[in-house]
PDB file of C-alpha atoms and ligand atoms in Angstrom:
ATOM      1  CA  UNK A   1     -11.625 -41.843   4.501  1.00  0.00           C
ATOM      2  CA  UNK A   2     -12.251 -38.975   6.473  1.00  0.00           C
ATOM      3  CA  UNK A   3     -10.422 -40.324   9.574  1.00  0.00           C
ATOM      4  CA  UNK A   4      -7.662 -40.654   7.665  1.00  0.00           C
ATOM      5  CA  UNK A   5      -7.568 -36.975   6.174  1.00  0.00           C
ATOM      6  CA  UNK A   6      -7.893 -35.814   9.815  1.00  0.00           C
ATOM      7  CA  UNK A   7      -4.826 -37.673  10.588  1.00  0.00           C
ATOM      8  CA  UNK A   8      -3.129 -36.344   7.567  1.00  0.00           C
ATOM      9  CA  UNK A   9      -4.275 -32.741   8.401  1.00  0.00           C
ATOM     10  CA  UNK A  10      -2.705 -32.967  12.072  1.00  0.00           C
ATOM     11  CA  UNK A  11       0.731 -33.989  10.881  1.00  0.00           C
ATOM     12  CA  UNK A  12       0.737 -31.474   7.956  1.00  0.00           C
ATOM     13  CA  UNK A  13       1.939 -28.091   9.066  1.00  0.00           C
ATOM     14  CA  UNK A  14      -0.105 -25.177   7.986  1.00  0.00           C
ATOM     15  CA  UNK A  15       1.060 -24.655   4.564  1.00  0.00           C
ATOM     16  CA  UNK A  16       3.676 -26.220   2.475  1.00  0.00           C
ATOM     17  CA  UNK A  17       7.024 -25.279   3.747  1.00  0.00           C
ATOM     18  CA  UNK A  18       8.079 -22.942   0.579  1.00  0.00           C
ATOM     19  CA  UNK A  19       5.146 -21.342   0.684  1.00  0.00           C
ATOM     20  CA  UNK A  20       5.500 -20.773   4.348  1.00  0.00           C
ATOM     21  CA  UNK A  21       9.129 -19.623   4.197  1.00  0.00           C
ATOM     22  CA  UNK A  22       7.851 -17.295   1.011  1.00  0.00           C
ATOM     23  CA  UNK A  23       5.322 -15.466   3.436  1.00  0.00           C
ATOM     24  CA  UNK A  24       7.784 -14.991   5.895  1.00  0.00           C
ATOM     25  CA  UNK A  25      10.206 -13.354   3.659  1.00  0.00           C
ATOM     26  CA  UNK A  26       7.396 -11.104   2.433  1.00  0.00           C
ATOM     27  CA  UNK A  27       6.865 -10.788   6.004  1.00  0.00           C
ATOM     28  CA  UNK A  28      10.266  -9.172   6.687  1.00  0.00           C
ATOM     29  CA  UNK A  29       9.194  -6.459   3.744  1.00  0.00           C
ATOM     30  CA  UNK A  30       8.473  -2.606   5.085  1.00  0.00           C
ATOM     31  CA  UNK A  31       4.760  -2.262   4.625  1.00  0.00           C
ATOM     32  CA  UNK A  32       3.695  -5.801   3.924  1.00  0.00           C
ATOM     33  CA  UNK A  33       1.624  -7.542   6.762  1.00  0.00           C
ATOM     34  CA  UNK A  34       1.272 -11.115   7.492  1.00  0.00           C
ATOM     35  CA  UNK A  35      -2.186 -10.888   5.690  1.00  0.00           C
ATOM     36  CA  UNK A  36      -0.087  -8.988   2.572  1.00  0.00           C
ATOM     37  CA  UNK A  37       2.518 -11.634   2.882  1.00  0.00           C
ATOM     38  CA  UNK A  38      -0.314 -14.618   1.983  1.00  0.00           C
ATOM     39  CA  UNK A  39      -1.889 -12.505  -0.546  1.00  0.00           C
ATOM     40  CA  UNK A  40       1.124 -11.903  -2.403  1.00  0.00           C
ATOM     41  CA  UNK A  41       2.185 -15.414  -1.743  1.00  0.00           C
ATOM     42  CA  UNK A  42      -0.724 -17.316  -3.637  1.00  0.00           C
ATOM     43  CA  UNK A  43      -0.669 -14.826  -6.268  1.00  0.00           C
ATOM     44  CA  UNK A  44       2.790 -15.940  -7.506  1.00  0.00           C
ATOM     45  CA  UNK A  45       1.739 -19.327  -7.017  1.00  0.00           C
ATOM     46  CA  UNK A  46      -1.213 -19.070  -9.412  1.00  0.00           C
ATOM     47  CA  UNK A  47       1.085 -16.562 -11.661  1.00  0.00           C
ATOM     48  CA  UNK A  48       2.613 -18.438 -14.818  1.00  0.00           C
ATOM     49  CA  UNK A  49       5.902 -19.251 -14.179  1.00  0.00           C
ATOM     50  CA  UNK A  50       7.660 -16.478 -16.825  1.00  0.00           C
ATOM     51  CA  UNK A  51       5.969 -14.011 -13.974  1.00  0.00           C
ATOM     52  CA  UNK A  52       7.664 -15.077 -10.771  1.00  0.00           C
ATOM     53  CA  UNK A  53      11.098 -16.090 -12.783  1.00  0.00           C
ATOM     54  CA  UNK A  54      10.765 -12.454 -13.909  1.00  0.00           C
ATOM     55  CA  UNK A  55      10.600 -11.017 -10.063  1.00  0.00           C
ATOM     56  CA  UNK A  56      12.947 -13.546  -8.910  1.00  0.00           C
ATOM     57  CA  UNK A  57      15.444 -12.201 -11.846  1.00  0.00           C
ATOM     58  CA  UNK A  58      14.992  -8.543 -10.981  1.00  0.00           C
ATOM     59  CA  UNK A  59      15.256  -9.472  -7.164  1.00  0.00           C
ATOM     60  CA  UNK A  60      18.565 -10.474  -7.458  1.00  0.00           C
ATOM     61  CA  UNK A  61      19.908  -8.047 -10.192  1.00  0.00           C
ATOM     62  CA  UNK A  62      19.357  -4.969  -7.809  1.00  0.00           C
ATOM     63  CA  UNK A  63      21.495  -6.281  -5.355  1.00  0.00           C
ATOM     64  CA  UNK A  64      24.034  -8.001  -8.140  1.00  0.00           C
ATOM     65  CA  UNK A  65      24.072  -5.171 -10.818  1.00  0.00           C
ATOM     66  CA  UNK A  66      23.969  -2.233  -8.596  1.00  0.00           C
ATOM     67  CA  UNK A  67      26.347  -0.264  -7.153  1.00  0.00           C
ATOM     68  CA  UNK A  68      27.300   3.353  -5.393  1.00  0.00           C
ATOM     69  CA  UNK A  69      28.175   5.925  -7.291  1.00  0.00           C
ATOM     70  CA  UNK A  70      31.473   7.775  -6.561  1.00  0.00           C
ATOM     71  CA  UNK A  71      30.940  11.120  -6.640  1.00  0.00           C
ATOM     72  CA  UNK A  72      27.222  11.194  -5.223  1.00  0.00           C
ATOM     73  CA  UNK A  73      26.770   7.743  -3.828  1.00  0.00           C
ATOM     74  CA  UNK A  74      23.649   7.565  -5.606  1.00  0.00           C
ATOM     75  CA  UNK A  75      22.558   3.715  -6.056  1.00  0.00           C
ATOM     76  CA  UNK A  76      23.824   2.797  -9.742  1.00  0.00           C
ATOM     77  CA  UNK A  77      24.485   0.533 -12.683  1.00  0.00           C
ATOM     78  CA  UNK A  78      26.905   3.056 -14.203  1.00  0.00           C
ATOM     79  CA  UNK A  79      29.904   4.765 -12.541  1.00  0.00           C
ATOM     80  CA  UNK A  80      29.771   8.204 -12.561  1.00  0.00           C
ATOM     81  CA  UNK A  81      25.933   7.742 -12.129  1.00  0.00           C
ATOM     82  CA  UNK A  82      23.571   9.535 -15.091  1.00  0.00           C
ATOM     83  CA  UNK A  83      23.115  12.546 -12.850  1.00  0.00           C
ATOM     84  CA  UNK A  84      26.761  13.311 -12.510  1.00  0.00           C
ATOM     85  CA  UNK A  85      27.808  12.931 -15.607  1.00  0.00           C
ATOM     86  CA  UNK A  86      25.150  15.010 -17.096  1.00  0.00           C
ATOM     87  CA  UNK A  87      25.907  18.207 -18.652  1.00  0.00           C
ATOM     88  CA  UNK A  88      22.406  19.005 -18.361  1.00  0.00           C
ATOM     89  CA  UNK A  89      22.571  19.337 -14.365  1.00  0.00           C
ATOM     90  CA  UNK A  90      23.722  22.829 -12.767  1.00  0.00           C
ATOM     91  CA  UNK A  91      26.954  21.843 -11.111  1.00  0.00           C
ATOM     92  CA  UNK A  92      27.124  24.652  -9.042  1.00  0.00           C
ATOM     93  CA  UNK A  93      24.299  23.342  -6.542  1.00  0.00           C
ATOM     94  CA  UNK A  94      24.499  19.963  -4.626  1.00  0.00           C
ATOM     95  CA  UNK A  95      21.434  19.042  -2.872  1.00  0.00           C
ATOM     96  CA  UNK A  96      22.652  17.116   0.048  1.00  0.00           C
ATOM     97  CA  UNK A  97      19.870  14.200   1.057  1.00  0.00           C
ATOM     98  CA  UNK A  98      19.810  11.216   3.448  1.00  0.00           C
ATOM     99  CA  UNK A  99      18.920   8.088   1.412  1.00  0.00           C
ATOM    100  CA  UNK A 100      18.666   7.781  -2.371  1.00  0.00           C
ATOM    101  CA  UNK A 101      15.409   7.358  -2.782  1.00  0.00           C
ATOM    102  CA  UNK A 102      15.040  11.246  -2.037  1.00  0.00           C
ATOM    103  CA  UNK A 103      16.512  11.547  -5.149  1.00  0.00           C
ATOM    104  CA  UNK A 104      13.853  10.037  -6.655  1.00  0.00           C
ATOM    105  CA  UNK A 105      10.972  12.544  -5.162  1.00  0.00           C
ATOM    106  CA  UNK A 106      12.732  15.544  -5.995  1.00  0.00           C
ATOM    107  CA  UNK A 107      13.759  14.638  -9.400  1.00  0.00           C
ATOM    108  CA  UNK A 108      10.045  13.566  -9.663  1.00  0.00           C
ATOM    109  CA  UNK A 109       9.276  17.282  -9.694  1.00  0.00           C
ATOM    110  CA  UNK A 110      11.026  18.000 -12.349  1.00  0.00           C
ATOM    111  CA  UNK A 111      12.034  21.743 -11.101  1.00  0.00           C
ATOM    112  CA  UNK A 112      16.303  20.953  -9.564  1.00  0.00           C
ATOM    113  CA  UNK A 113      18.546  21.042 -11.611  1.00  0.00           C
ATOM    114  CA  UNK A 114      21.776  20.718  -9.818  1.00  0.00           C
ATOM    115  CA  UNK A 115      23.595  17.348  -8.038  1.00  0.00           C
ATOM    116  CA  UNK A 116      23.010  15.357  -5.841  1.00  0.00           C
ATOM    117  CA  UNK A 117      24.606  14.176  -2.557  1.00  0.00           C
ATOM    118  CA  UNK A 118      23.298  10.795  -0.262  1.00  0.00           C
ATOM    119  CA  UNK A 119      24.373  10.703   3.159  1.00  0.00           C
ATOM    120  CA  UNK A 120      22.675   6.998   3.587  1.00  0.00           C
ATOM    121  CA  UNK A 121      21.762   7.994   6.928  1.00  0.00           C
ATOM    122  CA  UNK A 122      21.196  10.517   9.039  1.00  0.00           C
ATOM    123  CA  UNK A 123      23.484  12.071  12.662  1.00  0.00           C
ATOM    124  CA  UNK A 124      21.221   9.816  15.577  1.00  0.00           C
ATOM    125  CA  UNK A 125      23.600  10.116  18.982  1.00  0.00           C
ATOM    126  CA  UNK A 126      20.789   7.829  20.052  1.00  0.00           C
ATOM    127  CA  UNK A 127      20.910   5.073  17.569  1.00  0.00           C
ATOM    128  CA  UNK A 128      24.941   5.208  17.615  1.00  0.00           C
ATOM    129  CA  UNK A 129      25.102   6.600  14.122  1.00  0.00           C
ATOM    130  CA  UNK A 130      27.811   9.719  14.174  1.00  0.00           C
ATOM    131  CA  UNK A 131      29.085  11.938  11.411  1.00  0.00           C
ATOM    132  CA  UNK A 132      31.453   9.647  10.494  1.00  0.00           C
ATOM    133  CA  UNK A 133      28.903   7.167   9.601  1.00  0.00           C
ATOM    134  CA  UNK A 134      27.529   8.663   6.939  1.00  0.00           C
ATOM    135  CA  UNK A 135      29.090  10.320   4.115  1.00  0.00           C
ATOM    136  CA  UNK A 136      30.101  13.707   5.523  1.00  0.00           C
ATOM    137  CA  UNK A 137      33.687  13.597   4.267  1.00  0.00           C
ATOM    138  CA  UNK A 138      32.871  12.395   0.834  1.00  0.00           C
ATOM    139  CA  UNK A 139      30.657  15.257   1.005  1.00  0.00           C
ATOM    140  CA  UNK A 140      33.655  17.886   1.848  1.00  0.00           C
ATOM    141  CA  UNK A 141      36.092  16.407  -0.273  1.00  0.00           C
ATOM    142  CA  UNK A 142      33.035  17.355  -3.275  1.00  0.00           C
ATOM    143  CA  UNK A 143      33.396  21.164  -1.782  1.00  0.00           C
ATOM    144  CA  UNK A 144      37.212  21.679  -2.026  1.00  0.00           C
ATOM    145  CA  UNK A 145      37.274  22.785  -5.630  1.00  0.00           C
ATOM    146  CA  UNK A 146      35.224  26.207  -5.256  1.00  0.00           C
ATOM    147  CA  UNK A 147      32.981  24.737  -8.427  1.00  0.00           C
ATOM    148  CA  UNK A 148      29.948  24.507  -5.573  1.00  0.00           C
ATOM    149  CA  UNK A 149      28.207  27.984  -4.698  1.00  0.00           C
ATOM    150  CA  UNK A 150      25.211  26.422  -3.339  1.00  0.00           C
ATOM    151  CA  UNK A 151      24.320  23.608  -0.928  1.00  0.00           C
ATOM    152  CA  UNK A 152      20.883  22.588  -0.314  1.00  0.00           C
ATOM    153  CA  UNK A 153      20.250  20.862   2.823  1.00  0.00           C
ATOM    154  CA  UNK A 154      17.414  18.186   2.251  1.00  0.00           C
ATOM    155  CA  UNK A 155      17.459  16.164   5.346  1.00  0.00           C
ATOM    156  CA  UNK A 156      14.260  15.052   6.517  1.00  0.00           C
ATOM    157  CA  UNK A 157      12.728  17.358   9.098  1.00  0.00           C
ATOM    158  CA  UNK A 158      13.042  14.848  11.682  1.00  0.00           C
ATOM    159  CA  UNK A 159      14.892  15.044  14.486  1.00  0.00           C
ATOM    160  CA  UNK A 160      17.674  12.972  13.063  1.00  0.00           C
ATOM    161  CA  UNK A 161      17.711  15.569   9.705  1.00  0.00           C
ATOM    162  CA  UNK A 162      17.786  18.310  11.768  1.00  0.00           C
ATOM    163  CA  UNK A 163      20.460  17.496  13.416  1.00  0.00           C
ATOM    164  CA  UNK A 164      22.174  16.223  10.767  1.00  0.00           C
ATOM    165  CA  UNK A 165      21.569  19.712   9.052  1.00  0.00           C
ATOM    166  CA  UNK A 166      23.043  21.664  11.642  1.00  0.00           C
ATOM    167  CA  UNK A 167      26.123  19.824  11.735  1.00  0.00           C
ATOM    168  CA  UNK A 168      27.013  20.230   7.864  1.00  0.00           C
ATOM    169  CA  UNK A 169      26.202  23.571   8.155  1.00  0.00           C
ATOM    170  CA  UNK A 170      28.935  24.404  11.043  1.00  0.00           C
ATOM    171  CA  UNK A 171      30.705  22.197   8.900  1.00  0.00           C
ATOM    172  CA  UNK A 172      30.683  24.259   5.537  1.00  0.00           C
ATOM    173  CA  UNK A 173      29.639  27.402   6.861  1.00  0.00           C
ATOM    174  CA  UNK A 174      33.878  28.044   6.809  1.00  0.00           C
ATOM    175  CA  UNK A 175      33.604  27.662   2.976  1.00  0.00           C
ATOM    176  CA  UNK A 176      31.689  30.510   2.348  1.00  0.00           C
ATOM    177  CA  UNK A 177      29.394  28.701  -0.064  1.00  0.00           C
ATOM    178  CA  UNK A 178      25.809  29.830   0.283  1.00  0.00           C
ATOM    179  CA  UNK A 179      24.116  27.204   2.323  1.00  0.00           C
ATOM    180  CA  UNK A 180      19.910  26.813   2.307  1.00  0.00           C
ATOM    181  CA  UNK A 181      17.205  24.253   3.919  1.00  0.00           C
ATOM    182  CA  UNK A 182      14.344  22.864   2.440  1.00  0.00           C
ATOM    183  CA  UNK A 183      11.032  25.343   3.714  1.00  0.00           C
ATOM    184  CA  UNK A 184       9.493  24.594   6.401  1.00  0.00           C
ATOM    185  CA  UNK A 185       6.102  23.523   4.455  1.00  0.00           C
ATOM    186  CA  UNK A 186       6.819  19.824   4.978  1.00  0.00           C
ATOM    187  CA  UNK A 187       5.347  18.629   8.442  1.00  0.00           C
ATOM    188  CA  UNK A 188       8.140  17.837  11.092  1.00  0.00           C
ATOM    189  CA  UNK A 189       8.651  14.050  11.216  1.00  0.00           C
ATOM    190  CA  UNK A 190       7.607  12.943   7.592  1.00  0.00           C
ATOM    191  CA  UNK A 191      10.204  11.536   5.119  1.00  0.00           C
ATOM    192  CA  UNK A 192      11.437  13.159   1.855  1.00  0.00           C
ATOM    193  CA  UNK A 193      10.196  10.052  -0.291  1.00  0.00           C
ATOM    194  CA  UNK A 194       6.540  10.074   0.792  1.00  0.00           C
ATOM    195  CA  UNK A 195       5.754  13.714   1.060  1.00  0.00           C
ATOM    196  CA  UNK A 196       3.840  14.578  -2.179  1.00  0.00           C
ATOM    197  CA  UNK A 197       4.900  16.602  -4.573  1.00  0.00           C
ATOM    198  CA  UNK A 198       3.153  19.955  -3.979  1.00  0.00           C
ATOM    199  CA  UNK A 199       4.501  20.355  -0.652  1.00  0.00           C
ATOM    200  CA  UNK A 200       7.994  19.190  -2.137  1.00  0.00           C
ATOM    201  CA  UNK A 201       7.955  21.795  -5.133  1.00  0.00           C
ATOM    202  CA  UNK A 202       7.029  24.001  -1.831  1.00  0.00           C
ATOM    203  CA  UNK A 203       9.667  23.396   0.238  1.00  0.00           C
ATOM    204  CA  UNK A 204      12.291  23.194  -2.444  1.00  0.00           C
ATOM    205  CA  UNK A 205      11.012  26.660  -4.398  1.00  0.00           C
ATOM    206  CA  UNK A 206      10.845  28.373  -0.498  1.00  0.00           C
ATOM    207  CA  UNK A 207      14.448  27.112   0.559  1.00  0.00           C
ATOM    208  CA  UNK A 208      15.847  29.350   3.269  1.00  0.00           C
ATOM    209  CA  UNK A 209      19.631  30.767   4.073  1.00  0.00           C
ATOM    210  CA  UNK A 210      19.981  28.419   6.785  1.00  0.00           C
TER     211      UNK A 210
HETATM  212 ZN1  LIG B 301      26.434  10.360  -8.981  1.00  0.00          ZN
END
């Protein structure tokens, strides 16, 4: 009996193929070590099966029932998304950020007011990303109208956002609209979405004419 288990055990990989090919895709996650990846693994295997149909069905309906919105390119299930067509929201400001979840942070602090704009990405000569890659002309198209007196560059202060910041200001410095950056409170090198939100109410509340 037990010679035969050890053959069994030699032929067997490590763990069941889905469950190995389920790590591995937790694997591939931001954050989520090979250790994570297990934990998280079992877990939905010992979860009743309402549970992981659940996460399966919400998996695939942000990629299926999402979408960009127009005018902000905000991620969406409605088109104009909630923010733009709000008459709550002070049209005369766009804050101009790299990725949408930024707009989640600052709306977290409850204190803007005005729109939004997403670049999805951020100017990186090194990484082959130019203005053109991101949404620069969208963004300028937005400023035609005169309805904008305010743009509020929140790029990240990396060295991607930075530069990305001095290009759209060159860029709609010609427009005479008054153009500010986030304060310098937020250490150089962190992200909009994980700074916290004292520093954010900070460097929002202490923008600077850039
Ligand atoms: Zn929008």
């Amino acid at each position: 009996m037990a010679k035969e288990k050890t053959i069994i055990n030699q032929a067997l990989p490590p763990a069941a193929e889905p469950i190995h090919k389920l790590i591995q895709e937790f694997n591939k996650l931001p954050g989520i070590g090979p250790k994570s990846a297990q934990r998280l693994t079992y877990y939905l295997l010992r979860a009743p099966e309402e549970q992981t149909k659940a996460l399966a069905d919400a998996l695939l309906s942000v990629k299926q029932e999402t979408r960009l919105c127009s005018t902000c390119f905000n991620v969406t299930d409605s088109d104009p998304c909630l923010i733009c067509r709000s008459d709550q929201r002070d049209r005369s400001q766009i804050c101009i950020v790299e990725q949408p979840q930024d707009i989640l942070a600052l709306e977290h602090i409850r204190i803007y007011h005005g729109l939004y704009h997403v670049l999805h990405g951020a100017i990186s000569p090194t990484e082959g990303v130019g203005a053109d890659d991101i949404r620069t002309k969208e963004l300028m198209n937005r400023l035609q109208d005169g309805s904008v007196s305010e743009v509020i560059l929140a790029t990240n202060p990396t060295l991607e956002g930075e530069q990305t910041a001095m290009y759209l200001n060159k860029l709609i410095s010609p427009l005479g609209i008054r153009i500010t950056r986030l304060a310098r409170g937020l250490p150089f090198g962190t992200e909009l979405e994980y700074a916290d939100d004292v520093t954010l109410t900070r460097a929002i509340e202490g923008r600077q004419e850039f």
